[in-house]
CSV table of C-alpha atoms in Angstrom, one decimal:
chain,number,residue,atom,x,y,z
A,1,MET,CA,-23.2,-34.8,11.1
A,2,ARG,CA,-26.1,-34.4,13.4
A,3,ALA,CA,-24.8,-37.3,15.5
A,4,ALA,CA,-21.6,-35.3,15.9
A,5,GLY,CA,-23.5,-32.3,17.2
A,6,PHE,CA,-23.8,-30.1,14.1
A,7,PRO,CA,-27.1,-28.2,14.4
A,8,GLY,CA,-27.2,-26.7,10.9
A,9,ARG,CA,-28.5,-28.1,7.6
A,10,SER,CA,-26.6,-30.1,5.1
A,11,GLY,CA,-27.0,-27.2,2.6
A,12,VAL,CA,-24.8,-25.0,4.7
A,13,VAL,CA,-22.0,-27.5,4.6
A,14,SER,CA,-22.2,-28.0,0.9
A,15,GLN,CA,-22.3,-24.2,0.3
A,16,TRP,CA,-19.2,-23.8,2.4
A,17,ALA,CA,-17.4,-26.6,0.6
A,18,GLN,CA,-18.3,-25.1,-2.8
A,19,ARG,CA,-16.9,-21.7,-1.8
A,20,ARG,CA,-13.8,-23.3,-0.5
A,21,ARG,CA,-13.2,-25.3,-3.7
A,22,LEU,CA,-13.8,-22.2,-5.8
A,23,ALA,CA,-11.4,-20.2,-3.7
A,24,GLU,CA,-8.7,-22.8,-4.1
A,25,LYS,CA,-9.4,-23.1,-7.9
A,26,ALA,CA,-9.1,-19.3,-8.1
A,27,GLY,CA,-5.8,-19.4,-6.3
A,28,GLN,CA,-4.5,-22.0,-8.8
A,29,ASN,CA,-5.8,-20.0,-11.8
A,30,ALA,CA,-4.0,-16.9,-10.5
A,31,LEU,CA,-0.7,-18.7,-11.2
A,32,ALA,CA,-1.8,-19.6,-14.7
A,33,ARG,CA,-2.0,-16.0,-16.0
A,34,THR,CA,0.5,-13.2,-15.6
A,35,PRO,CA,-0.5,-10.6,-13.0
A,36,SER,CA,-0.6,-6.9,-13.9
A,37,ALA,CA,2.2,-4.6,-12.8
A,38,ARG,CA,-0.2,-3.0,-10.2
A,39,ILE,CA,-0.9,-6.4,-8.6
A,40,ILE,CA,2.8,-7.3,-8.5
A,41,ALA,CA,3.6,-3.9,-6.9
A,42,ARG,CA,1.0,-4.4,-4.2
A,43,LEU,CA,2.1,-8.0,-3.5
A,44,MET,CA,5.7,-6.9,-3.2
A,45,THR,CA,5.0,-4.0,-0.9
A,46,SER,CA,2.4,-5.7,1.4
A,47,ALA,CA,3.3,-7.5,4.5
A,48,ARG,CA,3.1,-11.2,4.0
A,49,ASP,CA,0.7,-11.6,7.0
A,50,ASP,CA,-1.8,-9.4,5.2
A,51,LEU,CA,-2.0,-11.5,2.1
A,52,THR,CA,-4.5,-14.3,1.4
A,53,LYS,CA,-3.2,-17.8,0.8
A,54,SER,CA,-3.4,-17.5,-3.0
A,55,GLU,CA,-1.7,-14.0,-2.9
A,56,ALA,CA,1.1,-15.4,-0.7
A,57,ILE,CA,1.6,-18.3,-3.2
A,58,LEU,CA,1.7,-15.8,-6.1
A,59,ALA,CA,4.2,-13.6,-4.2
A,60,ALA,CA,6.4,-16.6,-3.5
A,61,ALA,CA,6.3,-17.6,-7.2
A,62,ILE,CA,7.2,-14.1,-8.3
A,63,GLU,CA,10.1,-14.0,-5.8
A,64,GLY,CA,11.3,-17.4,-6.9
A,65,ASN,CA,11.4,-16.5,-10.5
A,66,VAL,CA,12.3,-12.8,-10.7
A,67,GLN,CA,15.3,-12.0,-8.5
A,68,ASP,CA,15.4,-8.3,-9.6
A,69,LEU,CA,12.0,-7.8,-7.9
A,70,VAL,CA,13.3,-9.4,-4.7
A,71,VAL,CA,16.2,-6.9,-4.7
A,72,ALA,CA,13.9,-4.0,-5.4
A,73,HIS,CA,11.6,-5.1,-2.6
A,74,GLU,CA,14.5,-5.3,-0.1
A,75,ASN,CA,15.6,-1.8,-1.2
A,76,ILE,CA,12.1,-0.4,-0.7
A,77,MET,CA,11.9,-1.9,2.7
A,78,GLU,CA,15.3,-0.6,3.7
A,79,PHE,CA,14.3,2.9,2.5
A,80,GLN,CA,11.1,2.8,4.6
A,81,SER,CA,13.0,1.6,7.6
A,82,MET,CA,15.6,4.4,7.2
A,83,ILE,CA,12.8,7.0,7.0
A,84,ARG,CA,10.9,5.6,10.0
A,85,SER,CA,14.0,5.2,12.2
A,86,LYS,CA,15.4,8.6,11.1
A,87,ALA,CA,18.7,7.1,10.2
A,88,ALA,CA,20.0,9.7,7.7
A,89,ALA,CA,23.5,8.2,7.9
A,90,LYS,CA,22.3,5.2,5.9
A,91,LEU,CA,21.2,7.4,3.0
A,92,ASP,CA,24.4,7.4,1.0
A,93,ALA,CA,24.8,3.6,1.3
A,94,TRP,CA,21.2,3.2,0.2
A,95,LEU,CA,21.7,5.4,-2.8
A,96,GLU,CA,24.7,3.4,-4.0
A,97,ALA,CA,22.9,0.1,-3.5
A,98,GLY,CA,19.7,1.3,-5.2
A,99,LYS,CA,21.3,2.8,-8.4
A,100,GLY,CA,21.7,-0.5,-10.3
A,101,THR,CA,18.3,-2.0,-9.4
A,102,LEU,CA,14.7,-1.5,-10.5
A,103,VAL,CA,14.4,1.4,-8.1
A,104,GLY,CA,17.3,3.2,-9.8
A,105,SER,CA,15.2,6.0,-11.2
A,106,PHE,CA,13.8,6.7,-7.7
A,107,ALA,CA,17.3,6.6,-6.2
A,108,ASN,CA,18.4,9.1,-8.9
A,109,GLY,CA,15.6,11.4,-7.9
A,110,VAL,CA,16.5,11.1,-4.3
A,111,GLU,CA,20.1,11.8,-5.1
A,112,LYS,CA,19.2,15.0,-6.9
A,113,ASP,CA,17.4,16.2,-3.8
A,114,ARG,CA,19.8,14.6,-1.3
A,115,ALA,CA,20.1,17.6,1.0
A,116,ALA,CA,16.3,18.1,1.2
A,117,ILE,CA,15.8,14.3,1.8
A,118,ARG,CA,18.4,14.3,4.5
A,119,ASP,CA,16.8,17.3,6.2
A,120,ALA,CA,13.4,15.6,6.0
A,121,ILE,CA,14.7,12.5,7.6
A,122,ILE,CA,16.4,14.4,10.4
A,123,SER,CA,13.7,16.9,11.0
A,124,PRO,CA,11.0,16.2,13.7
A,125,TRP,CA,8.5,18.3,11.7
A,126,SER,CA,6.0,17.1,9.2
A,127,ASN,CA,3.6,18.9,6.9
A,128,GLY,CA,1.0,16.1,7.3
A,129,GLN,CA,-1.4,18.2,9.3
A,130,THR,CA,-1.2,21.1,6.8
A,131,GLU,CA,-1.8,18.7,3.9
A,132,GLY,CA,-4.8,17.2,5.8
A,133,LYS,CA,-6.4,20.7,6.3
A,134,ILE,CA,-5.8,21.6,2.6
A,135,THR,CA,-7.5,18.3,1.5
A,136,ARG,CA,-10.4,19.0,3.8
A,137,LEU,CA,-10.8,22.5,2.5
A,138,LYS,CA,-10.7,21.3,-1.1
A,139,LEU,CA,-13.3,18.7,-0.4
A,140,ILE,CA,-15.7,21.3,1.1
A,141,LYS,CA,-15.0,23.6,-1.8
A,142,CYS,CA,-15.9,20.9,-4.3
A,143,GLN,CA,-19.1,20.0,-2.4
A,144,THR,CA,-20.2,23.6,-2.4
A,145,TYR,CA,-19.3,24.3,-6.0
A,146,GLY,CA,-21.8,26.6,-7.7
A,147,ARG,CA,-23.3,27.8,-4.4
A,148,ALA,CA,-22.3,31.4,-3.8
A,149,LYS,CA,-23.3,31.5,-0.2
A,150,ILE,CA,-20.4,32.7,1.8
A,151,ASP,CA,-22.2,32.3,5.1
A,152,LEU,CA,-22.9,28.6,4.3
A,153,LEU,CA,-19.2,28.0,3.4
A,154,GLN,CA,-18.1,29.7,6.6
A,155,ALA,CA,-20.5,27.7,8.7
A,156,ARG,CA,-19.2,24.4,7.1
A,157,LEU,CA,-15.6,25.4,7.7
A,158,ILE,CA,-16.2,26.2,11.4
A,159,ALA,CA,-18.3,23.1,12.0
A,160,ALA,CA,-15.8,20.8,10.4
A,161,GLY,CA,-12.7,22.4,12.0
C-alpha cells in the first residue's frame, strides 16, 4: 500500500474494513428480524435518497411484500403534494381513494372536517408563527418554574423575542 502512495498505517485500513463488514452484516441482519411499526413508518415516509443502503434494502423488501403499505405510501405522498401545491380540487378524489386503504381512518377524519381542510388548503394564512411563539413562551415558563420573579421573566421574554 505504501508503494501505491498510501501514507497511513495498516491499522487504519483494517479498522475501516472491519467497520464496513459490520455495517454490511447489520444490514443483512435487519432483514432477518421484523422491524417495528415506527421504523416501517419512518422508512415509508422518508425520501429514498435520505436512507442508508441497509434502510433502502429494507424499504424495498417491505414494498415488495406488503402491497397495502405501498398504496398507503402513495396516498400519503399525494396528500402532502395536494397540501403543498394548494390543490383543493383534488381533495374529493383523494378522500375516495384513501377510504379503502390503511389511511382510511385518517381519510374519515379529513372528511368529517372537509370544509375546514379545504379552507386550510386554499388559505394563504398559517398559524405556524403563533404556535412557535406559544412553544417558546411555554419553554421559558418551564425553565423559570418555581421562581416568582416577574422582572426576571419579563427580561427573558423581551430578550428572547
